[in-house]
Amino acid sequence: MISKILCFILMLFTISAASQSLITKSKKYPAFFVGYQFSPEARDNTETWESSKMHILEIAYGKVLDHGTRHGESAAWYTGTDLIFNYKESFLVAPKIGANTSGGALVLGGEIQFQTDFNKVVPRAMPYLGLGGLGRRLFIGYNFRLLKTEFFPVNTLNIGLTLPIRTKKG
């Protein structure tokens, strides 16, 4: 319960920081986000490491807000999907929405995912912390389930790298 509350507070902080950034005179441009994530952690002690590691391909579209300051403050918000490959379940898809804010080299963000095998859905929230800015991020995140049920093994700890591909400058 405490983890869900902390996750919710982190998501509110991220969205608040991104929305306050809209007030300043900044450059905003659209971008495609591509990334790779690896989840090495087993869901419970009954699974072997081989059956629980997941490889995740991230594809998203969103906006990057560059403040143009000396310390590189920026924000990004996006919507997209994760394509999840593992050994136990052959393929999962996770439509998602997310946002992050950065200052200096620190990135703080979160996303809501709906991981599915097209028969069952598991909603998850993933706050993350990492290094980067201007939509780039090298991060570590942890998925929290939003329902008590678990229909299939879902990644918990994620280590990932995401890069934006600018479509045009704003």
CSV table of N, CA and C in Angstrom, one decimal:
chain,number,residue,atom,x,y,z
A,1,MET,N,0.8,-1.2,0.0
A,1,MET,CA,0.0,0.0,0.0
A,1,MET,C,0.9,1.3,0.0
A,2,ILE,N,1.9,1.2,0.8
A,2,ILE,CA,2.8,2.4,0.9
A,2,ILE,C,3.5,2.6,-0.5
A,3,SER,N,3.9,1.5,-1.1
A,3,SER,CA,4.5,1.6,-2.4
A,3,SER,C,3.6,2.3,-3.4
A,4,LYS,N,2.3,1.9,-3.4
A,4,LYS,CA,1.4,2.5,-4.3
A,4,LYS,C,1.2,4.0,-4.1
A,5,ILE,N,1.2,4.4,-2.8
A,5,ILE,CA,1.1,5.8,-2.5
A,5,ILE,C,2.3,6.6,-2.9
A,6,LEU,N,3.5,6.0,-2.7
A,6,LEU,CA,4.7,6.7,-3.1
A,6,LEU,C,4.8,6.8,-4.6
A,7,CYS,N,4.4,5.8,-5.3
A,7,CYS,CA,4.3,5.8,-6.8
A,7,CYS,C,3.4,6.9,-7.3
A,8,PHE,N,2.2,7.0,-6.7
A,8,PHE,CA,1.2,8.0,-7.0
A,8,PHE,C,1.8,9.4,-6.8
A,9,ILE,N,2.4,9.6,-5.7
A,9,ILE,CA,3.0,10.9,-5.4
A,9,ILE,C,4.1,11.3,-6.4
A,10,LEU,N,4.9,10.3,-6.7
A,10,LEU,CA,6.0,10.5,-7.7
A,10,LEU,C,5.4,10.9,-9.1
A,11,MET,N,4.3,10.2,-9.5
A,11,MET,CA,3.6,10.5,-10.8
A,11,MET,C,3.1,12.0,-10.7
A,12,LEU,N,2.4,12.4,-9.6
A,12,LEU,CA,1.9,13.7,-9.5
A,12,LEU,C,3.0,14.8,-9.6
A,13,PHE,N,4.1,14.5,-8.9
A,13,PHE,CA,5.3,15.4,-8.9
A,13,PHE,C,5.8,15.6,-10.3
A,14,THR,N,5.9,14.5,-11.1
A,14,THR,CA,6.4,14.6,-12.4
A,14,THR,C,5.5,15.3,-13.3
A,15,ILE,N,4.2,15.0,-13.3
A,15,ILE,CA,3.2,15.7,-14.1
A,15,ILE,C,3.2,17.2,-13.7
A,16,SER,N,3.2,17.5,-12.4
A,16,SER,CA,3.2,18.9,-12.0
A,16,SER,C,4.4,19.7,-12.5
A,17,ALA,N,5.6,19.1,-12.4
A,17,ALA,CA,6.8,19.7,-12.9
A,17,ALA,C,6.8,19.9,-14.4
A,18,ALA,N,6.3,19.0,-15.1
A,18,ALA,CA,6.2,19.1,-16.6
A,18,ALA,C,5.2,20.2,-16.9
A,19,SER,N,4.0,20.3,-16.2
A,19,SER,CA,3.0,21.3,-16.5
A,19,SER,C,3.5,22.7,-16.2
A,20,GLN,N,4.2,22.9,-15.1
A,20,GLN,CA,4.7,24.2,-14.7
A,20,GLN,C,5.8,24.7,-15.7
A,21,SER,N,6.5,23.7,-16.4
A,21,SER,CA,7.5,24.1,-17.3
A,21,SER,C,6.8,24.8,-18.6
A,22,LEU,N,5.5,24.5,-18.8
A,22,LEU,CA,4.9,25.1,-19.9
A,22,LEU,C,4.7,26.6,-19.8
A,23,ILE,N,4.8,27.1,-18.6
A,23,ILE,CA,4.6,28.6,-18.4
A,23,ILE,C,5.8,29.4,-18.9
A,24,THR,N,7.0,28.8,-18.9
A,24,THR,CA,8.2,29.6,-19.2
A,24,THR,C,8.3,29.6,-20.8
A,25,LYS,N,9.2,30.5,-21.2
A,25,LYS,CA,9.4,30.7,-22.7
A,25,LYS,C,10.5,29.6,-23.0
A,26,SER,N,10.0,28.5,-23.6
A,26,SER,CA,10.9,27.4,-23.9
A,26,SER,C,10.7,27.0,-25.3
A,27,LYS,N,11.5,26.1,-25.8
A,27,LYS,CA,11.4,25.5,-27.1
A,27,LYS,C,10.7,24.1,-26.9
A,28,LYS,N,9.7,23.9,-27.6
A,28,LYS,CA,8.9,22.6,-27.6
A,28,LYS,C,9.0,22.0,-28.9
A,29,TYR,N,9.3,20.7,-29.0
A,29,TYR,CA,9.3,20.1,-30.3
A,29,TYR,C,8.9,18.6,-30.2
A,30,PRO,N,8.2,18.1,-31.2
A,30,PRO,CA,7.8,16.7,-31.2
A,30,PRO,C,9.0,15.8,-31.4
A,31,ALA,N,8.8,14.5,-30.9
A,31,ALA,CA,9.9,13.5,-31.1
A,31,ALA,C,9.3,12.1,-31.0
A,32,PHE,N,10.0,11.2,-31.7
A,32,PHE,CA,9.8,9.8,-31.5
A,32,PHE,C,10.8,9.3,-30.5
A,33,PHE,N,10.4,8.5,-29.6
A,33,PHE,CA,11.3,7.9,-28.6
A,33,PHE,C,11.4,6.4,-28.9
A,34,VAL,N,12.7,6.0,-28.9
A,34,VAL,CA,13.0,4.6,-29.1
A,34,VAL,C,13.9,4.2,-28.0
A,35,GLY,N,13.7,3.0,-27.5
A,35,GLY,CA,14.6,2.5,-26.4
A,35,GLY,C,14.6,1.0,-26.2
A,36,TYR,N,15.5,0.6,-25.3
A,36,TYR,CA,15.6,-0.8,-24.9
A,36,TYR,C,15.6,-0.9,-23.4
A,37,GLN,N,14.9,-1.8,-22.9
A,37,GLN,CA,15.0,-2.1,-21.4
A,37,GLN,C,15.2,-3.6,-21.2
A,38,PHE,N,15.9,-3.8,-20.1
A,38,PHE,CA,16.1,-5.2,-19.7
A,38,PHE,C,15.6,-5.4,-18.3
A,39,SER,N,14.9,-6.5,-18.0
A,39,SER,CA,14.3,-6.8,-16.7
A,39,SER,C,14.9,-8.1,-16.3
A,40,PRO,N,15.9,-8.1,-15.4
A,40,PRO,CA,16.6,-9.3,-14.9
A,40,PRO,C,15.9,-10.0,-13.8
A,41,GLU,N,14.9,-9.4,-13.2
A,41,GLU,CA,14.4,-9.9,-11.9
A,41,GLU,C,13.2,-10.8,-12.0
A,42,ALA,N,13.2,-11.9,-11.3
A,42,ALA,CA,12.1,-12.9,-11.3
A,42,ALA,C,10.9,-12.3,-10.5
A,43,ARG,N,9.7,-12.7,-10.9
A,43,ARG,CA,8.5,-12.3,-10.2
A,43,ARG,C,8.4,-12.9,-8.8
A,44,ASP,N,8.8,-14.1,-8.6
A,44,ASP,CA,8.8,-14.7,-7.3
A,44,ASP,C,9.9,-15.8,-7.3
A,45,ASN,N,10.0,-16.4,-6.1
A,45,ASN,CA,11.1,-17.4,-5.9
A,45,ASN,C,11.0,-18.7,-6.6
A,46,THR,N,9.8,-18.9,-7.2
A,46,THR,CA,9.5,-20.2,-7.9
A,46,THR,C,10.1,-20.2,-9.3
A,47,GLU,N,10.4,-19.1,-9.9
A,47,GLU,CA,10.8,-19.0,-11.3
A,47,GLU,C,12.3,-19.0,-11.3
A,48,THR,N,12.9,-19.5,-12.4
A,48,THR,CA,14.3,-19.5,-12.6
A,48,THR,C,14.7,-18.2,-13.3
A,49,TRP,N,15.9,-17.8,-13.2
A,49,TRP,CA,16.4,-16.6,-13.9
A,49,TRP,C,16.1,-16.6,-15.3
A,50,GLU,N,16.3,-17.7,-16.0
A,50,GLU,CA,16.1,-17.8,-17.4
A,50,GLU,C,14.6,-17.6,-17.8
A,51,SER,N,13.7,-18.0,-17.0
A,51,SER,CA,12.3,-17.9,-17.4
A,51,SER,C,11.7,-16.5,-17.1
A,52,SER,N,12.5,-15.7,-16.3
A,52,SER,CA,11.9,-14.4,-15.9
A,52,SER,C,12.6,-13.2,-16.5
A,53,LYS,N,13.7,-13.3,-17.2
A,53,LYS,CA,14.3,-12.1,-17.8
A,53,LYS,C,13.5,-11.7,-19.0
A,54,MET,N,13.4,-10.4,-19.1
A,54,MET,CA,12.6,-9.9,-20.2
A,54,MET,C,13.4,-8.8,-21.0
A,55,HIS,N,13.2,-8.8,-22.3
A,55,HIS,CA,13.8,-7.8,-23.2
A,55,HIS,C,12.6,-6.9,-23.7
A,56,ILE,N,12.8,-5.6,-23.6
A,56,ILE,CA,11.7,-4.7,-23.9
A,56,ILE,C,12.1,-3.7,-24.9
A,57,LEU,N,11.3,-3.6,-26.0
A,57,LEU,CA,11.6,-2.6,-27.0
A,57,LEU,C,10.5,-1.5,-26.8
A,58,GLU,N,11.0,-0.2,-26.6
A,58,GLU,CA,10.1,0.9,-26.4
A,58,GLU,C,9.9,1.7,-27.6
A,59,ILE,N,8.7,2.0,-28.0
A,59,ILE,CA,8.4,2.9,-29.1
A,59,ILE,C,7.3,3.9,-28.7
A,60,ALA,N,7.6,5.2,-28.8
A,60,ALA,CA,6.7,6.2,-28.3
A,60,ALA,C,6.7,7.5,-29.1
A,61,TYR,N,5.7,8.3,-29.0
A,61,TYR,CA,5.7,9.6,-29.6
A,61,TYR,C,5.3,10.6,-28.6
A,62,GLY,N,6.0,11.8,-28.6
A,62,GLY,CA,5.6,12.8,-27.6
A,62,GLY,C,6.3,14.1,-27.9
A,63,LYS,N,6.3,14.9,-26.8
A,63,LYS,CA,6.9,16.3,-26.9
A,63,LYS,C,8.0,16.4,-25.9
A,64,VAL,N,9.1,17.2,-26.3
A,64,VAL,CA,10.2,17.5,-25.5
A,64,VAL,C,10.1,19.0,-25.3
A,65,LEU,N,10.3,19.5,-24.1
A,65,LEU,CA,10.3,20.9,-23.7
A,65,LEU,C,11.7,21.3,-23.2
A,66,ASP,N,12.4,22.1,-24.0
A,66,ASP,CA,13.7,22.5,-23.6
A,66,ASP,C,13.7,23.9,-23.1
A,67,HIS,N,14.1,24.1,-21.9
A,67,HIS,CA,14.2,25.4,-21.3
A,67,HIS,C,15.4,26.2,-21.8
A,68,GLY,N,16.4,25.6,-22.3
A,68,GLY,CA,17.5,26.3,-22.8
A,68,GLY,C,18.4,26.9,-21.7
A,69,THR,N,18.3,26.4,-20.5
A,69,THR,CA,19.0,27.0,-19.4
A,69,THR,C,20.4,26.4,-19.3
A,70,ARG,N,21.3,27.0,-18.5
A,70,ARG,CA,22.6,26.5,-18.3
A,70,ARG,C,22.7,25.1,-17.7
A,71,HIS,N,21.7,24.7,-16.9
A,71,HIS,CA,21.8,23.4,-16.3
A,71,HIS,C,20.9,22.4,-17.0
A,72,GLY,N,20.4,22.8,-18.1
A,72,GLY,CA,19.7,21.8,-19.0
A,72,GLY,C,18.3,21.3,-18.5
A,73,GLU,N,17.5,22.2,-17.9
A,73,GLU,CA,16.2,21.8,-17.4
A,73,GLU,C,15.3,21.5,-18.6
A,74,SER,N,14.6,20.4,-18.6
A,74,SER,CA,13.8,20.0,-19.6
A,74,SER,C,12.7,19.1,-19.1
A,75,ALA,N,11.7,18.8,-19.9
A,75,ALA,CA,10.6,17.9,-19.6
A,75,ALA,C,10.2,17.2,-20.9
A,76,ALA,N,9.6,16.0,-20.7
A,76,ALA,CA,9.1,15.3,-21.9
A,76,ALA,C,7.9,14.5,-21.5
A,77,TRP,N,6.9,14.4,-22.3
A,77,TRP,CA,5.8,13.6,-22.1
A,77,TRP,C,5.5,12.8,-23.4
A,78,TYR,N,4.9,11.6,-23.2
A,78,TYR,CA,4.8,10.7,-24.4
A,78,TYR,C,3.7,9.7,-24.2
A,79,THR,N,3.4,9.1,-25.3
A,79,THR,CA,2.5,7.9,-25.3
A,79,THR,C,3.0,7.0,-26.3
A,80,GLY,N,2.9,5.7,-26.0
A,80,GLY,CA,3.5,4.7,-26.9
A,80,GLY,C,3.2,3.3,-26.4
A,81,THR,N,4.1,2.4,-26.7
A,81,THR,CA,3.9,1.0,-26.3
A,81,THR,C,5.3,0.4,-26.1
A,82,ASP,N,5.3,-0.6,-25.2
A,82,ASP,CA,6.5,-1.5,-25.0
A,82,ASP,C,6.1,-2.8,-25.6
A,83,LEU,N,7.1,-3.4,-26.3
A,83,LEU,CA,7.0,-4.7,-26.9
A,83,LEU,C,7.9,-5.6,-26.0
A,84,ILE,N,7.3,-6.6,-25.3
A,84,ILE,CA,8.0,-7.3,-24.3
A,84,ILE,C,8.2,-8.8,-24.7
A,85,PHE,N,9.5,-9.2,-24.7
A,85,PHE,CA,9.8,-10.6,-25.1
A,85,PHE,C,10.4,-11.3,-23.9
A,86,ASN,N,10.0,-12.5,-23.6
A,86,ASN,CA,10.6,-13.3,-22.5
A,86,ASN,C,10.5,-14.8,-22.8
A,87,TYR,N,11.0,-15.6,-21.9
A,87,TYR,CA,11.0,-17.0,-22.2
A,87,TYR,C,9.7,-17.7,-21.7
A,88,LYS,N,9.0,-17.2,-20.7
A,88,LYS,CA,7.9,-17.9,-20.2
A,88,LYS,C,6.6,-17.5,-21.1
A,89,GLU,N,6.3,-16.3,-21.2
A,89,GLU,CA,5.3,-15.8,-22.1
A,89,GLU,C,6.0,-15.3,-23.4
A,90,SER,N,5.6,-15.7,-24.5
A,90,SER,CA,6.4,-15.4,-25.7
A,90,SER,C,6.4,-14.0,-26.0
A,91,PHE,N,5.3,-13.3,-25.9
A,91,PHE,CA,5.2,-11.9,-26.3
A,91,PHE,C,4.1,-11.2,-25.5
A,92,LEU,N,4.4,-10.0,-25.0
A,92,LEU,CA,3.4,-9.1,-24.4
A,92,LEU,C,3.5,-7.7,-24.9
A,93,VAL,N,2.5,-7.0,-24.9
A,93,VAL,CA,2.4,-5.6,-25.4
A,93,VAL,C,2.0,-4.7,-24.2
A,94,ALA,N,2.6,-3.5,-24.1
A,94,ALA,CA,2.2,-2.7,-23.0
A,94,ALA,C,2.0,-1.2,-23.5
A,95,PRO,N,0.7,-0.9,-23.9
A,95,PRO,CA,0.5,0.5,-24.2
A,95,PRO,C,0.7,1.4,-22.9
A,96,LYS,N,1.2,2.6,-23.1
A,96,LYS,CA,1.6,3.4,-21.9
A,96,LYS,C,1.5,4.9,-22.2
A,97,ILE,N,1.4,5.6,-21.1
A,97,ILE,CA,1.6,7.1,-21.2
A,97,ILE,C,2.6,7.4,-20.1
A,98,GLY,N,3.4,8.5,-20.3
A,98,GLY,CA,4.4,8.8,-19.3
A,98,GLY,C,4.9,10.2,-19.5
A,99,ALA,N,5.6,10.7,-18.4
A,99,ALA,CA,6.2,12.0,-18.4
A,99,ALA,C,7.5,12.0,-17.6
A,100,ASN,N,8.4,12.9,-17.9
A,100,ASN,CA,9.6,13.0,-17.0
A,100,ASN,C,10.1,14.4,-17.0
A,101,THR,N,10.8,14.8,-16.1
A,101,THR,CA,11.4,16.1,-16.0
A,101,THR,C,12.9,15.9,-15.6
A,102,SER,N,13.7,16.8,-16.0
A,102,SER,CA,15.2,16.7,-15.7
A,102,SER,C,15.8,18.0,-15.4
A,103,GLY,N,16.8,18.0,-14.6
A,103,GLY,CA,17.6,19.2,-14.3
A,103,GLY,C,19.0,18.7,-14.0
A,104,GLY,N,19.9,19.4,-14.7
A,104,GLY,CA,21.3,19.0,-14.6
A,104,GLY,C,21.4,17.7,-15.3
A,105,ALA,N,21.8,16.6,-14.7
A,105,ALA,CA,21.8,15.3,-15.3
A,105,ALA,C,20.8,14.3,-14.8
A,106,LEU,N,20.0,14.8,-13.8
A,106,LEU,CA,19.1,13.9,-13.1
A,106,LEU,C,17.7,13.9,-13.8
A,107,VAL,N,17.2,12.7,-14.1
A,107,VAL,CA,15.9,12.5,-14.7
A,107,VAL,C,14.9,11.8,-13.7
A,108,LEU,N,13.7,12.4,-13.5
A,108,LEU,CA,12.7,11.8,-12.6
A,108,LEU,C,11.5,11.7,-13.4
A,109,GLY,N,10.9,10.5,-13.5
A,109,GLY,CA,9.6,10.4,-14.3
A,109,GLY,C,8.8,9.2,-13.9
A,110,GLY,N,7.8,8.9,-14.6
A,110,GLY,CA,6.9,7.8,-14.4
A,110,GLY,C,6.0,7.5,-15.5
A,111,GLU,N,5.5,6.3,-15.6
A,111,GLU,CA,4.5,6.0,-16.6
A,111,GLU,C,3.5,5.0,-16.1
A,112,ILE,N,2.4,5.0,-16.8
A,112,ILE,CA,1.3,4.0,-16.5
A,112,ILE,C,1.3,3.1,-17.7
A,113,GLN,N,1.3,1.8,-17.5
A,113,GLN,CA,1.3,0.8,-18.5
A,113,GLN,C,0.1,-0.2,-18.4
A,114,PHE,N,-0.3,-0.7,-19.5
A,114,PHE,CA,-1.3,-1.7,-19.4
A,114,PHE,C,-0.8,-3.0,-20.2
A,115,GLN,N,-0.1,-3.8,-19.4
A,115,GLN,CA,0.6,-5.0,-20.1
A,115,GLN,C,-0.4,-6.1,-20.4
A,116,THR,N,-0.4,-6.6,-21.6
A,116,THR,CA,-1.4,-7.5,-22.0
A,116,THR,C,-0.8,-8.6,-23.0
A,117,ASP,N,-1.5,-9.7,-23.0
A,117,ASP,CA,-1.2,-10.8,-24.0
A,117,ASP,C,-2.4,-10.9,-24.9
A,118,PHE,N,-3.2,-9.9,-24.9
A,118,PHE,CA,-4.4,-9.8,-25.8
A,118,PHE,C,-5.6,-10.7,-25.2
A,119,ASN,N,-5.4,-11.4,-24.1
A,119,ASN,CA,-6.5,-12.1,-23.4
A,119,ASN,C,-6.7,-11.5,-22.0
A,120,LYS,N,-5.6,-11.1,-21.4
A,120,LYS,CA,-5.7,-10.6,-20.0
A,120,LYS,C,-4.9,-9.3,-20.0
A,121,VAL,N,-5.2,-8.4,-19.1
A,121,VAL,CA,-4.5,-7.1,-18.9
A,121,VAL,C,-4.1,-6.9,-17.5
A,122,VAL,N,-2.9,-6.4,-17.3
A,122,VAL,CA,-2.4,-6.1,-15.9
A,122,VAL,C,-1.9,-4.6,-16.0
A,123,PRO,N,-2.7,-3.7,-15.3
A,123,PRO,CA,-2.2,-2.3,-15.3
A,123,PRO,C,-1.1,-2.2,-14.3
A,124,ARG,N,-0.1,-1.4,-14.7
A,124,ARG,CA,1.1,-1.2,-13.8
A,124,ARG,C,1.5,0.3,-13.8
A,125,ALA,N,2.1,0.7,-12.8
A,125,ALA,CA,2.7,2.1,-12.7
A,125,ALA,C,4.2,1.9,-12.5
A,126,MET,N,5.0,2.7,-13.2
A,126,MET,CA,6.5,2.5,-13.1
A,126,MET,C,7.1,3.9,-12.9
A,127,PRO,N,7.5,4.3,-11.7
A,127,PRO,CA,8.3,5.4,-11.5
A,127,PRO,C,9.8,5.1,-11.9
A,128,TYR,N,10.5,6.1,-12.3
A,128,TYR,CA,11.9,5.8,-12.7
A,128,TYR,C,12.8,7.0,-12.3
A,129,LEU,N,14.1,6.7,-12.1
A,129,LEU,CA,15.1,7.7,-11.8
A,129,LEU,C,16.3,7.4,-12.6
A,130,GLY,N,17.0,8.4,-13.1
A,130,GLY,CA,18.1,8.1,-14.0
A,130,GLY,C,18.9,9.3,-14.3
A,131,LEU,N,19.7,9.2,-15.4
A,131,LEU,CA,20.5,10.3,-15.9
A,131,LEU,C,20.1,10.6,-17.3
A,132,GLY,N,20.2,11.9,-17.7
A,132,GLY,CA,19.8,12.3,-19.0
A,132,GLY,C,19.3,13.7,-19.1
A,133,GLY,N,18.5,14.0,-20.1
A,133,GLY,CA,17.9,15.2,-20.3
A,133,GLY,C,17.4,15.4,-21.8
A,134,LEU,N,16.5,16.3,-22.1
A,134,LEU,CA,16.0,16.6,-23.4
A,134,LEU,C,15.4,15.3,-24.0
A,135,GLY,N,14.7,14.5,-23.2
A,135,GLY,CA,14.1,13.3,-23.7
A,135,GLY,C,15.0,12.0,-23.6
A,136,ARG,N,16.3,12.2,-23.5
A,136,ARG,CA,17.2,11.1,-23.4
A,136,ARG,C,17.2,10.6,-21.9
A,137,ARG,N,17.3,9.3,-21.7
A,137,ARG,CA,17.4,8.9,-20.3
A,137,ARG,C,18.0,7.5,-20.2
A,138,LEU,N,18.9,7.3,-19.3
A,138,LEU,CA,19.4,6.1,-18.8
A,138,LEU,C,18.9,5.9,-17.4
A,139,PHE,N,18.0,4.9,-17.2
A,139,PHE,CA,17.2,4.9,-16.0
A,139,PHE,C,17.1,3.5,-15.4
A,140,ILE,N,16.6,3.5,-14.2
A,140,ILE,CA,16.2,2.3,-13.5
A,140,ILE,C,14.8,2.6,-12.9
A,141,GLY,N,13.9,1.6,-13.2
A,141,GLY,CA,12.5,1.8,-12.7
A,141,GLY,C,12.0,0.5,-12.1
A,142,TYR,N,10.9,0.7,-11.4
A,142,TYR,CA,10.3,-0.5,-10.7
A,142,TYR,C,8.8,-0.5,-11.0
A,143,ASN,N,8.3,-1.5,-11.5
A,143,ASN,CA,6.8,-1.6,-11.8
A,143,ASN,C,6.1,-2.0,-10.5
A,144,PHE,N,5.0,-1.3,-10.3
A,144,PHE,CA,4.1,-1.7,-9.2
A,144,PHE,C,2.7,-2.1,-9.9
A,145,ARG,N,2.2,-3.2,-9.4
A,145,ARG,CA,0.9,-3.6,-9.9
A,145,ARG,C,-0.2,-2.7,-9.3
A,146,LEU,N,-1.2,-2.5,-10.1
A,146,LEU,CA,-2.3,-1.6,-9.7
A,146,LEU,C,-3.6,-2.5,-9.3
A,147,LEU,N,-3.5,-3.8,-9.6
A,147,LEU,CA,-4.6,-4.7,-9.1
A,147,LEU,C,-3.9,-5.9,-8.4
A,148,LYS,N,-4.7,-6.5,-7.6
A,148,LYS,CA,-4.2,-7.6,-6.8
A,148,LYS,C,-3.9,-8.9,-7.6
A,149,THR,N,-4.5,-9.0,-8.8
A,149,THR,CA,-4.3,-10.2,-9.6
A,149,THR,C,-3.1,-10.1,-10.5
A,150,GLU,N,-2.5,-11.2,-10.7
A,150,GLU,CA,-1.3,-11.3,-11.6
A,150,GLU,C,-1.7,-12.5,-12.5
A,151,PHE,N,-1.9,-12.2,-13.8
A,151,PHE,CA,-2.3,-13.3,-14.7
A,151,PHE,C,-1.1,-14.0,-15.4
A,152,PHE,N,0.0,-13.3,-15.4
A,152,PHE,CA,1.3,-13.8,-16.1
A,152,PHE,C,2.4,-13.1,-15.4
A,153,PRO,N,3.6,-13.6,-15.6
A,153,PRO,CA,4.8,-13.0,-15.0
A,153,PRO,C,5.0,-11.6,-15.6
A,154,VAL,N,5.1,-10.6,-14.8
A,154,VAL,CA,5.4,-9.2,-15.3
A,154,VAL,C,6.7,-8.7,-14.7
A,155,ASN,N,7.4,-8.0,-15.5
A,155,ASN,CA,8.7,-7.5,-15.1
A,155,ASN,C,8.5,-6.5,-13.9
A,156,THR,N,9.4,-6.5,-13.0
A,156,THR,CA,9.4,-5.6,-11.9
A,156,THR,C,10.5,-4.6,-12.1
A,157,LEU,N,11.7,-4.9,-11.9
A,157,LEU,CA,12.9,-4.0,-12.0
A,157,LEU,C,13.2,-3.9,-13.5
A,158,ASN,N,13.3,-2.6,-14.0
A,158,ASN,CA,13.7,-2.4,-15.4
A,158,ASN,C,15.0,-1.5,-15.4
A,159,ILE,N,15.9,-1.8,-16.3
A,159,ILE,CA,17.1,-1.0,-16.6
A,159,ILE,C,17.0,-0.6,-18.0
A,160,GLY,N,17.0,0.7,-18.4
A,160,GLY,CA,16.7,1.0,-19.8
A,160,GLY,C,17.5,2.2,-20.3
A,161,LEU,N,17.5,2.4,-21.6
A,161,LEU,CA,18.0,3.5,-22.3
A,161,LEU,C,17.0,3.9,-23.3
A,162,THR,N,16.6,5.2,-23.3
A,162,THR,CA,15.7,5.8,-24.3
A,162,THR,C,16.3,7.0,-25.0
A,163,LEU,N,16.1,7.1,-26.3
A,163,LEU,CA,16.6,8.2,-27.0
A,163,LEU,C,15.5,8.8,-27.9
A,164,PRO,N,15.5,10.2,-27.9
A,164,PRO,CA,14.5,10.8,-28.8
A,164,PRO,C,15.0,11.0,-30.2
A,165,ILE,N,14.1,10.9,-31.2
A,165,ILE,CA,14.5,11.3,-32.5
A,165,ILE,C,13.6,12.4,-32.9
A,166,ARG,N,14.2,13.6,-33.0
A,166,ARG,CA,13.4,14.8,-33.3
A,166,ARG,C,12.8,14.7,-34.7
A,167,THR,N,11.5,15.2,-34.8
A,167,THR,CA,10.9,15.2,-36.0
A,167,THR,C,11.1,16.6,-36.7
A,168,LYS,N,11.0,17.6,-35.9
A,168,LYS,CA,11.4,19.0,-36.3
A,168,LYS,C,11.5,19.9,-35.1
A,169,LYS,N,12.3,20.9,-35.2
A,169,LYS,CA,12.5,21.8,-34.1
A,169,LYS,C,11.3,22.8,-34.0
A,170,GLY,N,11.0,23.1,-32.8
A,170,GLY,CA,9.9,24.1,-32.6
A,170,GLY,C,10.4,25.4,-32.2
